[in-house]
Coordinates of C-alpha atoms and ligand atoms in Angstrom, one line a residue:
X1 CA 96.7 -56.9 -1.3
X2 CA 95.2 -53.7 0.3
X3 CA 95.5 -50.4 -1.4
X4 CA 97.8 -47.9 0.4
X5 CA 95.5 -44.9 0.6
X6 CA 94.5 -42.9 3.6
X7 CA 91.5 -44.2 5.5
X8 CA 89.9 -40.8 6.2
X9 CA 86.3 -40.8 7.4
X10 CA 83.5 -39.2 5.3
X11 CA 81.9 -36.7 7.7
X12 CA 79.2 -34.1 7.3
X13 CA 81.4 -31.5 9.0
X14 CA 83.8 -31.9 6.1
X15 CA 81.1 -30.6 3.7
X16 CA 80.7 -27.5 5.9
X17 CA 84.5 -27.0 6.2
X18 CA 84.9 -27.4 2.4
X19 CA 82.1 -24.9 1.7
X20 CA 83.4 -22.3 4.1
X21 CA 87.0 -22.7 2.8
X22 CA 86.3 -22.9 -0.9
X23 CA 83.0 -21.1 -1.3
X24 CA 83.1 -18.9 1.8
X25 CA 81.5 -15.9 0.2
X26 CA 78.7 -17.8 -1.5
X27 CA 75.3 -16.6 -0.3
X28 CA 72.5 -18.3 1.7
X29 CA 69.2 -16.4 1.4
X30 CA 66.5 -17.3 3.8
X31 CA 62.9 -16.2 4.0
X32 CA 61.7 -15.3 7.5
X33 CA 58.2 -15.7 8.9
X34 CA 57.4 -12.1 8.2
X35 CA 58.4 -12.5 4.6
X36 CA 61.7 -10.5 4.9
X37 CA 64.9 -12.1 3.4
X38 CA 67.9 -12.8 5.6
X39 CA 71.3 -13.1 3.9
X40 CA 74.7 -14.5 4.9
X41 CA 77.5 -16.6 3.5
X42 CA 78.7 -20.2 3.8
X43 CA 81.5 -18.7 5.9
X44 CA 79.0 -17.2 8.3
X45 CA 76.9 -20.4 8.3
X46 CA 80.0 -22.4 9.4
X47 CA 80.7 -19.9 12.2
X48 CA 77.1 -20.0 13.5
X49 CA 77.0 -23.8 13.2
X50 CA 80.1 -23.9 15.5
X51 CA 78.2 -21.6 18.0
X52 CA 75.2 -23.9 17.9
X53 CA 77.5 -27.0 18.5
X54 CA 78.8 -25.2 21.6
X55 CA 75.3 -24.3 22.8
X56 CA 74.2 -27.9 22.4
X57 CA 77.4 -29.1 24.1
X58 CA 76.8 -26.7 27.0
X59 CA 73.2 -28.2 27.2
X60 CA 74.7 -31.6 27.8
X61 CA 74.2 -33.0 24.3
X62 CA 76.9 -35.6 23.6
X63 CA 77.8 -38.0 20.9
X64 CA 74.8 -40.2 19.8
X65 CA 72.1 -38.1 21.5
X66 CA 69.1 -37.1 19.4
X67 CA 68.2 -33.4 18.8
X68 CA 64.9 -32.8 17.1
X69 CA 63.8 -30.0 14.7
X70 CA 60.3 -28.8 13.8
X71 CA 61.0 -26.2 11.3
X72 CA 60.7 -24.8 7.7
X73 CA 63.5 -24.5 5.3
X74 CA 65.5 -21.6 6.7
X75 CA 69.0 -20.6 7.7
X76 CA 68.7 -21.6 11.4
X77 CA 67.4 -25.1 10.4
X78 CA 70.4 -25.3 8.0
X79 CA 72.8 -24.5 10.9
X80 CA 71.2 -27.4 12.9
X81 CA 71.8 -29.6 9.8
X82 CA 75.5 -29.1 10.3
X83 CA 76.0 -28.5 14.0
X84 CA 74.0 -31.5 15.3
X85 CA 75.6 -34.3 13.2
X86 CA 78.9 -32.4 13.1
X87 CA 79.3 -32.8 16.8
X88 CA 78.4 -36.5 16.6
X89 CA 74.7 -36.1 17.7
X90 CA 71.8 -37.2 15.6
X91 CA 69.5 -34.7 13.8
X92 CA 65.9 -35.8 14.0
X93 CA 63.8 -33.8 11.6
X94 CA 60.1 -33.8 12.4
X95 CA 57.2 -33.0 10.1
X96 CA 55.0 -30.3 11.6
X97 CA 52.0 -31.4 9.5
X98 CA 51.7 -34.6 11.4
X99 CA 49.0 -35.2 14.1
X100 CA 50.3 -34.0 17.5
X101 CA 49.9 -37.5 19.0
X102 CA 52.0 -38.9 16.2
X103 CA 54.7 -36.2 16.7
X104 CA 54.8 -36.9 20.5
X105 CA 55.1 -40.6 19.7
X106 CA 58.1 -39.9 17.5
X107 CA 59.9 -37.6 19.9
X108 CA 59.5 -40.2 22.6
X109 CA 60.6 -43.1 20.4
X110 CA 63.6 -41.1 19.2
X111 CA 64.3 -40.1 22.9
X112 CA 65.0 -36.5 21.7
X113 CA 66.7 -34.3 24.3
X114 CA 66.4 -30.9 22.7
X115 CA 63.7 -29.6 20.3
X116 CA 64.5 -26.7 18.0
X117 CA 61.2 -25.3 16.6
X118 CA 59.9 -22.5 14.4
X119 CA 58.0 -20.0 16.7
X120 CA 55.0 -20.5 14.3
X121 CA 54.7 -24.0 15.8
X122 CA 54.6 -22.9 19.4
X123 CA 50.9 -23.9 19.9
X124 CA 51.7 -27.4 18.5
X125 CA 54.8 -27.7 20.7
X126 CA 52.8 -26.6 23.8
X127 CA 50.3 -29.4 23.0
X128 CA 52.9 -32.2 22.8
X129 CA 55.4 -30.9 25.5
X130 CA 53.5 -32.5 28.5
X131 CA 53.7 -35.9 26.6
X132 CA 57.5 -35.6 26.0
X133 CA 59.2 -35.7 29.4
X134 CA 62.6 -36.4 27.9
X135 CA 62.9 -33.1 26.0
X136 CA 64.9 -31.0 28.4
X137 CA 65.2 -27.8 26.3
X138 CA 62.9 -26.1 23.9
X139 CA 64.6 -23.6 21.5
X140 CA 62.4 -21.2 19.5
X141 CA 64.2 -20.5 16.2
X142 CA 63.9 -16.7 16.4
X143 CA 65.5 -13.7 18.1
X144 CA 64.0 -14.3 21.6
X145 CA 61.7 -16.8 23.3
X146 CA 58.0 -16.3 22.7
X147 CA 55.7 -16.0 25.7
X148 CA 54.5 -19.4 26.8
X149 CA 52.8 -20.4 30.0
X150 CA 53.2 -24.1 29.2
X151 CA 56.8 -24.5 28.3
X152 CA 59.5 -24.4 30.9
X153 CA 63.1 -24.4 29.7
X154 CA 62.3 -22.3 26.7
X155 CA 64.9 -20.1 25.1
X156 CA 65.2 -18.0 22.0
X157 CA 67.7 -19.3 19.5
X158 CA 69.6 -16.0 18.9
X159 CA 69.9 -15.3 22.6
X160 CA 71.0 -18.8 23.2
X161 CA 73.6 -18.7 20.4
X162 CA 75.0 -15.3 21.5
X163 CA 75.9 -16.8 24.9
X164 CA 78.2 -19.5 23.2
X165 CA 81.6 -19.3 21.6
X166 CA 82.1 -19.8 17.9
X167 CA 85.3 -21.7 18.5
X168 CA 84.6 -25.4 18.1
X169 CA 86.7 -28.2 16.7
X170 CA 84.5 -30.6 14.7
X171 CA 85.4 -34.0 16.2
X172 CA 86.6 -36.9 14.0
X173 CA 84.8 -40.3 14.4
X174 CA 83.8 -43.4 12.5
X175 CA 82.0 -42.4 9.3
X176 CA 79.3 -45.1 10.1
X177 CA 78.1 -43.0 13.1
X178 CA 74.4 -42.0 12.8
X179 CA 73.9 -38.5 11.5
X180 CA 70.2 -38.1 11.0
X181 CA 66.8 -39.7 11.8
X182 CA 63.7 -39.4 9.7
X183 CA 60.5 -41.3 10.3
X184 CA 58.4 -42.7 7.4
X185 CA 54.9 -41.3 7.3
X186 CA 53.4 -44.3 8.9
X187 CA 50.3 -44.7 6.8
X188 CA 50.4 -48.3 7.8
X189 CA 51.1 -48.8 11.5
X190 CA 53.5 -46.7 13.6
X191 CA 56.1 -44.7 11.8
X192 CA 59.5 -46.3 11.4
X193 CA 62.7 -44.3 11.9
X194 CA 65.4 -44.3 9.2
X195 CA 68.8 -43.7 10.6
X196 CA 71.2 -42.1 8.2
X197 CA 75.0 -42.2 8.7
X198 CA 77.7 -39.7 7.9
X199 CA 79.0 -42.1 5.3
X200 CA 75.6 -42.5 3.6
X201 CA 74.9 -38.7 3.7
X202 CA 78.3 -37.7 2.2
X203 CA 78.2 -40.4 -0.5
X204 CA 74.5 -39.4 -1.3
X205 CA 75.5 -35.7 -1.5
X206 CA 78.4 -36.5 -3.9
X207 CA 76.2 -38.4 -6.3
X208 CA 73.3 -36.0 -6.0
X209 CA 75.4 -33.2 -7.5
X210 CA 76.8 -35.1 -10.4
X211 CA 75.7 -34.7 -14.0
X212 CA 73.5 -37.8 -14.2
X213 CA 71.6 -36.6 -11.1
X214 CA 71.0 -32.9 -10.5
X215 CA 74.1 -31.6 -12.3
X216 CA 74.8 -28.9 -9.7
X217 CA 77.6 -26.4 -10.4
X218 CA 79.0 -23.3 -8.9
X219 CA 76.8 -21.2 -11.2
X220 CA 73.6 -22.6 -9.8
X221 CA 71.2 -20.9 -7.3
X222 CA 69.3 -23.7 -5.7
X223 CA 65.8 -23.4 -4.2
X224 CA 64.9 -26.5 -2.2
X225 CA 61.1 -26.3 -2.0
X226 CA 61.0 -29.9 -0.7
X227 CA 60.9 -29.4 3.1
X228 CA 63.9 -30.0 5.2
X229 CA 61.7 -32.2 7.4
X230 CA 61.0 -34.5 4.5
X231 CA 64.0 -36.8 3.8
X232 CA 66.6 -34.1 4.4
X233 CA 65.1 -31.9 1.6
X234 CA 66.3 -34.6 -0.7
X235 CA 69.9 -34.0 0.4
X236 CA 70.1 -30.5 -1.0
X237 CA 71.2 -28.8 2.2
X238 CA 74.4 -30.9 1.9
X239 CA 74.8 -31.2 -1.9
X240 CA 74.4 -27.4 -2.6
X241 CA 77.2 -26.2 -0.3
X242 CA 79.3 -29.1 -1.3
X243 CA 79.1 -27.9 -4.9
X244 CA 79.3 -24.2 -4.1
X245 CA 75.8 -23.5 -5.2
X246 CA 74.0 -20.4 -3.8
X247 CA 71.2 -21.6 -1.6
X248 CA 67.7 -20.0 -1.3
X249 CA 65.5 -21.2 1.5
X250 CA 61.8 -20.4 1.1
X251 CA 60.7 -20.6 4.8
X252 CA 57.0 -21.5 5.2
X253 CA 55.7 -19.6 2.2
X254 CA 55.2 -22.3 -0.4
X255 CA 52.3 -20.9 -2.4
X256 CA 52.7 -20.2 -6.1
X257 CA 52.9 -16.4 -5.8
X258 CA 55.5 -16.4 -3.1
X259 CA 57.6 -19.1 -4.8
X260 CA 57.5 -17.2 -8.1
X261 CA 58.5 -13.9 -6.4
X262 CA 61.5 -15.7 -4.7
X263 CA 62.5 -17.5 -7.9
X264 CA 62.6 -14.2 -9.8
X265 CA 63.9 -12.0 -7.1
X266 CA 66.8 -14.3 -6.3
X267 CA 67.5 -15.5 -9.8
X268 CA 67.0 -19.2 -9.0
X269 CA 68.3 -21.6 -11.6
X270 CA 67.3 -24.9 -10.1
X271 CA 64.6 -26.1 -7.8
X272 CA 63.2 -29.4 -6.4
X273 CA 59.8 -30.4 -5.0
X274 CA 56.7 -32.6 -5.2
X275 CA 54.2 -32.2 -8.1
X276 CA 51.5 -30.5 -6.0
X277 CA 53.8 -27.6 -5.3
X278 CA 54.7 -27.2 -8.9
X279 CA 51.1 -27.3 -9.8
X280 CA 50.4 -24.2 -7.7
X281 CA 53.4 -22.5 -9.1
X282 CA 52.3 -23.3 -12.7
X283 CA 48.8 -22.1 -12.0
X284 CA 50.1 -18.8 -10.6
X285 CA 52.4 -18.2 -13.6
X286 CA 49.5 -19.1 -16.1
X287 CA 47.1 -16.8 -14.3
X288 CA 49.6 -13.9 -14.3
X289 CA 50.9 -14.7 -17.8
X290 CA 54.5 -14.8 -16.5
X291 CA 57.4 -17.2 -16.8
X292 CA 60.6 -17.6 -14.8
X293 CA 63.5 -15.7 -16.3
X294 CA 66.4 -17.7 -14.8
X295 CA 65.1 -21.0 -13.7
X296 CA 66.1 -23.6 -16.3
X297 CA 65.9 -26.9 -14.5
X298 CA 63.6 -28.5 -11.9
X299 CA 63.5 -31.9 -10.3
X300 CA 60.1 -33.3 -9.4
X301 CA 59.8 -36.3 -7.2
X302 CA 57.9 -37.9 -4.4
X303 CA 55.0 -39.1 -6.6
X304 CA 54.6 -39.8 -10.3
X305 CA 55.2 -36.9 -12.7
X306 CA 52.3 -36.3 -15.2
X307 CA 53.3 -35.7 -18.8
X308 CA 51.1 -32.6 -18.9
X309 CA 53.4 -31.0 -16.3
X310 CA 56.6 -31.8 -18.2
X311 CA 55.0 -30.4 -21.4
X312 CA 53.7 -27.3 -19.6
X313 CA 57.0 -26.4 -18.0
X314 CA 58.9 -27.0 -21.2
X315 CA 56.6 -25.2 -23.6
X316 CA 55.1 -22.4 -21.5
X317 CA 57.9 -21.7 -19.1
X318 CA 61.1 -23.0 -20.8
X319 CA 62.0 -25.1 -17.7
X320 CA 63.4 -28.6 -18.2
X321 CA 61.7 -30.9 -15.7
X322 CA 63.3 -34.2 -14.6
X323 CA 61.9 -36.8 -12.4
X324 CA 63.5 -38.3 -9.3
X325 CA 62.4 -41.5 -7.6
X326 CA 63.2 -42.4 -4.0
X327 CA 61.9 -42.8 -0.5
X328 CA 62.8 -42.0 3.1
X329 CA 64.6 -45.3 3.3
X330 CA 66.7 -44.4 0.2
X331 CA 68.1 -41.1 1.4
X332 CA 66.2 -40.5 -1.0
X333 CA 67.9 -40.6 -4.4
X334 CA 67.5 -43.9 -6.3
X335 CA 66.8 -43.1 -9.9
X336 CA 66.6 -40.1 -12.2
X337 CA 64.7 -39.8 -15.5
X338 CA 66.7 -39.4 -18.7
X339 CA 68.9 -36.4 -18.9
X340 CA 68.3 -33.6 -21.5
X341 CA 71.6 -34.2 -23.3
X342 CA 70.5 -37.7 -24.2
X343 CA 67.4 -36.3 -25.7
X344 CA 68.6 -34.0 -28.4
X345 CA 68.1 -36.7 -31.1
X346 CA 64.5 -37.4 -30.2
X347 CA 61.2 -35.5 -30.7
X348 CA 59.8 -33.3 -28.0
X349 CA 56.9 -35.8 -27.5
X350 CA 59.4 -38.6 -26.9
X351 CA 61.4 -36.4 -24.5
X352 CA 58.2 -35.7 -22.5
X353 CA 57.3 -39.4 -22.4
X354 CA 60.8 -40.3 -21.1
X355 CA 60.5 -37.7 -18.3
X356 CA 57.5 -39.5 -17.0
X357 CA 59.5 -42.7 -16.5
X358 CA 61.3 -42.8 -13.1
X359 CA 64.5 -43.5 -15.0
X360 CA 67.9 -44.9 -14.4
X361 CA 69.6 -45.8 -11.1
X362 CA 72.3 -43.3 -10.2
X363 CA 75.9 -44.5 -9.5
X364 CA 76.0 -46.7 -6.4
X365 CA 72.4 -47.9 -6.8
X366 CA 71.3 -51.4 -8.0
X367 CA 67.7 -52.3 -8.8
X368 CA 65.9 -55.7 -9.1
X369 CA 62.3 -56.9 -9.4
X370 CA 60.8 -59.6 -7.2
X371 CA 57.9 -61.8 -8.4
X372 CA 55.2 -63.1 -6.0
X373 CA 57.4 -66.0 -5.0
X374 CA 60.4 -63.8 -4.4
X375 CA 62.2 -64.9 -7.6
X376 CA 63.9 -62.1 -9.5
X377 CA 62.1 -61.1 -12.7
X378 CA 63.7 -60.2 -16.1
X379 CA 64.4 -56.6 -17.0
X380 CA 62.5 -56.7 -20.2
X381 CA 60.2 -53.6 -19.8
X382 CA 57.2 -55.9 -19.4
X383 CA 57.6 -58.0 -16.3
X384 CA 56.3 -56.2 -13.2
X385 CA 57.2 -57.0 -9.7
X386 CA 58.1 -55.4 -6.4
X387 CA 61.1 -53.1 -6.8
X388 CA 64.2 -54.1 -4.8
X389 CA 67.1 -51.7 -4.2
X390 CA 70.5 -51.8 -2.7
X391 CA 73.4 -49.3 -2.3
X392 CA 75.4 -47.5 0.3
X393 CA 72.7 -45.0 1.2
X394 CA 69.8 -47.5 1.4
X395 CA 68.4 -48.4 4.9
X396 CA 69.4 -51.8 6.3
X397 CA 67.0 -51.6 9.2
X398 CA 64.9 -49.3 11.3
X399 CA 65.8 -47.4 14.5
X400 CA 64.7 -49.4 17.6
X401 CA 62.3 -51.4 15.5
X402 CA 61.9 -55.2 14.8
X403 CA 60.8 -54.8 11.2
X404 CA 63.4 -56.3 8.9
X405 CA 63.2 -54.6 5.6
X406 CA 65.9 -56.6 3.8
X407 CA 65.2 -59.7 1.6
X408 CA 68.4 -61.4 0.6
X409 CA 70.4 -58.2 1.1
X410 CA 67.9 -56.1 -0.9
X411 CA 65.5 -53.5 0.5
X412 CA 61.9 -54.2 -0.6
X413 CA 60.4 -50.8 -1.6
X414 CA 56.7 -51.6 -1.6
X415 CA 56.6 -50.1 -5.1
X416 CA 55.6 -52.1 -8.2
X417 CA 57.8 -51.5 -11.2
X418 CA 59.1 -52.7 -14.5
X419 CA 62.7 -52.2 -15.7
X420 CA 63.6 -52.3 -19.4
X421 CA 66.7 -53.9 -21.0
X422 CA 68.5 -50.5 -20.9
X423 CA 68.0 -50.2 -17.2
X424 CA 65.2 -47.6 -17.2
X425 CA 62.7 -48.1 -14.4
X426 CA 59.0 -47.3 -14.4
X427 CA 56.9 -47.3 -11.3
X428 CA 53.3 -48.5 -12.0
X429 CA 52.0 -48.5 -8.5
X430 CA 52.5 -48.9 -4.8
X431 CA 51.8 -52.5 -3.6
X432 CA 49.0 -51.1 -1.4
X433 CA 47.5 -49.0 -4.2
X434 CA 47.5 -51.5 -7.0
X435 CA 44.0 -52.2 -8.6
X436 CA 43.4 -55.8 -9.4
X437 CA 40.6 -56.1 -11.9
X438 CA 39.7 -59.6 -13.2
X439 CA 43.1 -60.9 -12.1
X440 CA 45.0 -58.3 -14.1
X441 CA 46.7 -55.2 -12.7
X442 CA 45.6 -51.7 -13.6
X443 CA 48.3 -49.1 -12.9
X444 CA 46.7 -46.3 -10.9
X445 CA 49.6 -44.1 -11.9
X446 CA 49.1 -44.6 -15.6
X447 CA 45.3 -44.1 -15.3
X448 CA 45.8 -40.9 -13.3
X449 CA 48.4 -39.6 -15.9
X450 CA 46.0 -40.4 -18.7
X451 CA 43.2 -38.4 -17.0
X452 CA 45.6 -35.5 -16.2
X453 CA 46.5 -35.3 -19.9
X454 CA 43.0 -33.7 -20.4
X455 CA 43.5 -29.9 -20.4
X456 CA 40.5 -29.5 -18.0
X457 CA 41.8 -31.9 -15.4
X458 CA 44.0 -30.5 -12.6
X459 CA 44.5 -33.6 -10.5
X460 CA 43.3 -37.2 -10.6
X461 CA 43.5 -40.1 -8.2
X462 CA 42.4 -43.7 -8.8
X463 CA 41.6 -46.3 -6.1
X464 CA 40.5 -49.9 -6.4
X465 CA 36.9 -50.5 -5.1
X466 CA 35.2 -53.9 -4.7
X467 CA 33.3 -55.4 -7.6
X468 CA 31.2 -58.6 -7.6
X469 CA 32.4 -59.8 -11.0
X470 CA 35.9 -58.3 -11.4
X471 CA 37.0 -58.4 -7.7
X472 CA 38.1 -54.7 -8.1
X473 CA 37.4 -51.9 -10.4
X474 CA 39.0 -48.5 -10.6
X475 CA 37.2 -45.5 -9.2
X476 CA 38.6 -42.2 -10.3
X477 CA 38.5 -38.9 -8.3
X478 CA 39.1 -35.9 -10.5
X479 CA 39.6 -32.2 -9.7
X480 CA 38.7 -30.0 -12.7
X481 CA 40.1 -26.6 -13.6
X482 CA 37.8 -23.8 -12.3
X483 CA 34.9 -23.2 -14.7
X484 CA 35.6 -26.3 -16.7
X485 CA 32.7 -27.8 -18.7
X486 CA 33.5 -31.5 -18.8
X487 CA 31.2 -34.4 -17.9
X488 CA 32.2 -37.9 -17.0
X489 CA 31.1 -39.4 -20.3
X490 CA 33.5 -37.0 -22.2
X491 CA 36.3 -37.8 -19.8
X492 CA 35.6 -41.6 -20.3
X493 CA 35.8 -41.2 -24.1
X494 CA 39.1 -39.3 -23.7
X495 CA 40.5 -42.1 -21.5
X496 CA 39.4 -44.7 -24.0
X497 CA 41.8 -43.2 -26.5
X498 CA 44.7 -43.5 -24.0
X499 CA 44.4 -46.6 -21.9
X500 CA 43.0 -50.2 -22.5
X501 CA 39.2 -50.1 -22.6
X502 CA 38.9 -52.3 -19.6
X503 CA 41.0 -49.8 -17.5
X504 CA 38.5 -47.0 -18.1
X505 CA 36.6 -46.5 -14.8
X506 CA 32.9 -46.9 -14.7
X507 CA 32.8 -44.5 -11.9
X508 CA 34.4 -41.0 -12.1
X509 CA 33.7 -38.5 -9.5
X510 CA 34.5 -34.8 -9.7
X511 CA 35.6 -33.3 -6.4
X512 CA 36.6 -29.8 -5.4
X513 CA 40.0 -30.9 -4.0
X514 CA 42.1 -33.8 -3.0
X515 CA 43.2 -34.8 0.5
X516 CA 46.9 -34.0 0.5
X517 CA 49.1 -35.5 3.2
X518 CA 52.0 -34.2 5.3
X519 CA 54.5 -34.8 2.5
X520 CA 52.4 -33.2 -0.3
X521 CA 51.0 -36.4 -1.7
X522 CA 47.4 -37.5 -2.4
X523 CA 46.2 -39.5 0.6
X524 CA 44.5 -42.5 -1.0
X525 CA 43.6 -44.1 2.3
X526 CA 41.3 -41.1 2.9
X527 CA 39.7 -41.5 -0.5
X528 CA 39.2 -45.2 0.2
X529 CA 37.5 -44.3 3.5
X530 CA 35.4 -41.7 1.8
X531 CA 34.3 -44.2 -0.8
X532 CA 33.3 -46.8 1.9
X533 CA 31.3 -44.1 3.8
X534 CA 29.5 -43.1 0.6
X535 CA 28.8 -46.6 -0.4
X536 CA 27.3 -47.3 3.1
X537 CA 24.8 -44.4 2.7
Ligands
ADP1 P1 55.5 -41.7 2.1 O1 55.0 -41.3 0.7 O2 55.1 -43.0 2.6 O3 55.3 -40.5 3.0 P2 58.2 -41.3 1.2 O4 58.2 -39.9 1.1 O5 59.4 -42.1 1.6 O6 57.1 -41.8 2.1 O7 57.7 -41.8 -0.2 C1 58.2 -42.8 -1.0 C2 57.3 -43.3 -2.0 O8 56.9 -42.2 -2.8 C3 57.9 -44.3 -2.9 O9 57.9 -45.6 -2.4 C4 57.0 -44.2 -4.2 O10 55.8 -44.9 -4.0 C5 56.6 -42.7 -4.1 N1 57.4 -42.0 -5.1 C6 58.5 -41.3 -4.9 N2 59.0 -40.7 -6.0 C7 58.2 -41.2 -7.0 C8 58.2 -41.0 -8.4 N3 59.0 -40.2 -9.0 N4 57.2 -41.6 -9.1 C9 56.3 -42.4 -8.5 N5 56.2 -42.6 -7.2 C10 57.2 -42.0 -6.4

């Protein structure tokens, strides 16, 4: 027997309509390129999104067409987040930190028709434009069009919008319609496009806000530091308006000093980003001897969270840090580390340890582990295998690509993990980063976290390098705090107290900085290349 409830589609335009209707006077604050702050409300956001939908419609954009963005987190980008999917087209968010040839490849693969870009990226757009014949309109996200001798069909966003009406009826269509397209970083082979749907985006936003996940309420002021070109800024541009949270968008200024100023000036209560960004914020606050006065919670994800960072934020800044795990293919929310309310009974040290575990699947998500033969492994906290995931916002395939990521209905993540009997998941490595020494695995994440527990260590990255006897041994790259007096023997002794003796790398190299990739993560492929080049000398 079927239930007798209305079969209404879950559409992104409904988030906007709800925010405008219920939280119409809640503010959006957006930092411009010149550092000034622009302010308006969800009501105004909805009005301008309708104008943008009309402008795109007048440009010939119809249902299913792809519209690309190359932009920081700001209010104009936010308008595209609603207008493009709202009208039934597909928002393709592009990462400006990628190589121009890779960007051009993506624009062509996605068959983008319009490109909305931050004027700061004009030189980059000029380089790729001749390789992207399908893009028929370039829109500079500013007051007027910048001067360009290379781009024909270039307009300024505000002029373009002003010429369009703000009367637009958001169409109703199947909730399985594609809403967004985001390419994986493509560290192995060409990037692959993950095609989100309205249904997946709305369900993801609903769960993202709930207590087990980010716990967003009407009292929160949310600062998405994670870029809107990186897995939809983890869904915050949808989840914040859905929950009536004030939204603060940092533009392109992501250094510690600028972030701190914004957090204080706008009384931010919640923020989210990758560890490297929090590191620079923490360094700034330590140097200046300041702490945030309103920020209480922060979610860090995208790579493993070192315990030192959890401790530092809790003890020096009174900010509760939780960890989220996910990937482009998972929208991205898959798991969250333990919530603070579960932790009251345990010691601070245990709380910090728990925050370093990737944590529990949120509602809607199921996890499993696959052994080398594909058989599922027990959830006993010991068995390690490839992490499998399924749920309504997990990719089932890639856009115009033959790769078939599903194994028996599960998405194979390429991460190695263990899951304990209580359902808590711990990532130990990525399949491609795992270090196999003498037939046993060394977790590069655990080794890096052990090194980063040393007060003089700022960052650490372990790679596996060939060894005649053990097949592979770990090689540890370490960035030290400025002026630190630490030698490799001391660091080795420190590590011996924290990890199995055979895990301790024979080779530790101090470096000035780490190669950081387009999504703020250490690029181990560059470290491996560097090692091979050094070894050849
Ligand atoms: P890429 O890193 O390839 O650019 P994603 O941004 O989709 O692509 O990254 C997904 C990967 O990032 C995951 O498969 C996992 O290896 C890593 N990751 C994400 N969150 C965490 C976390 N909390 N702890 C450890 N690794 C993480």
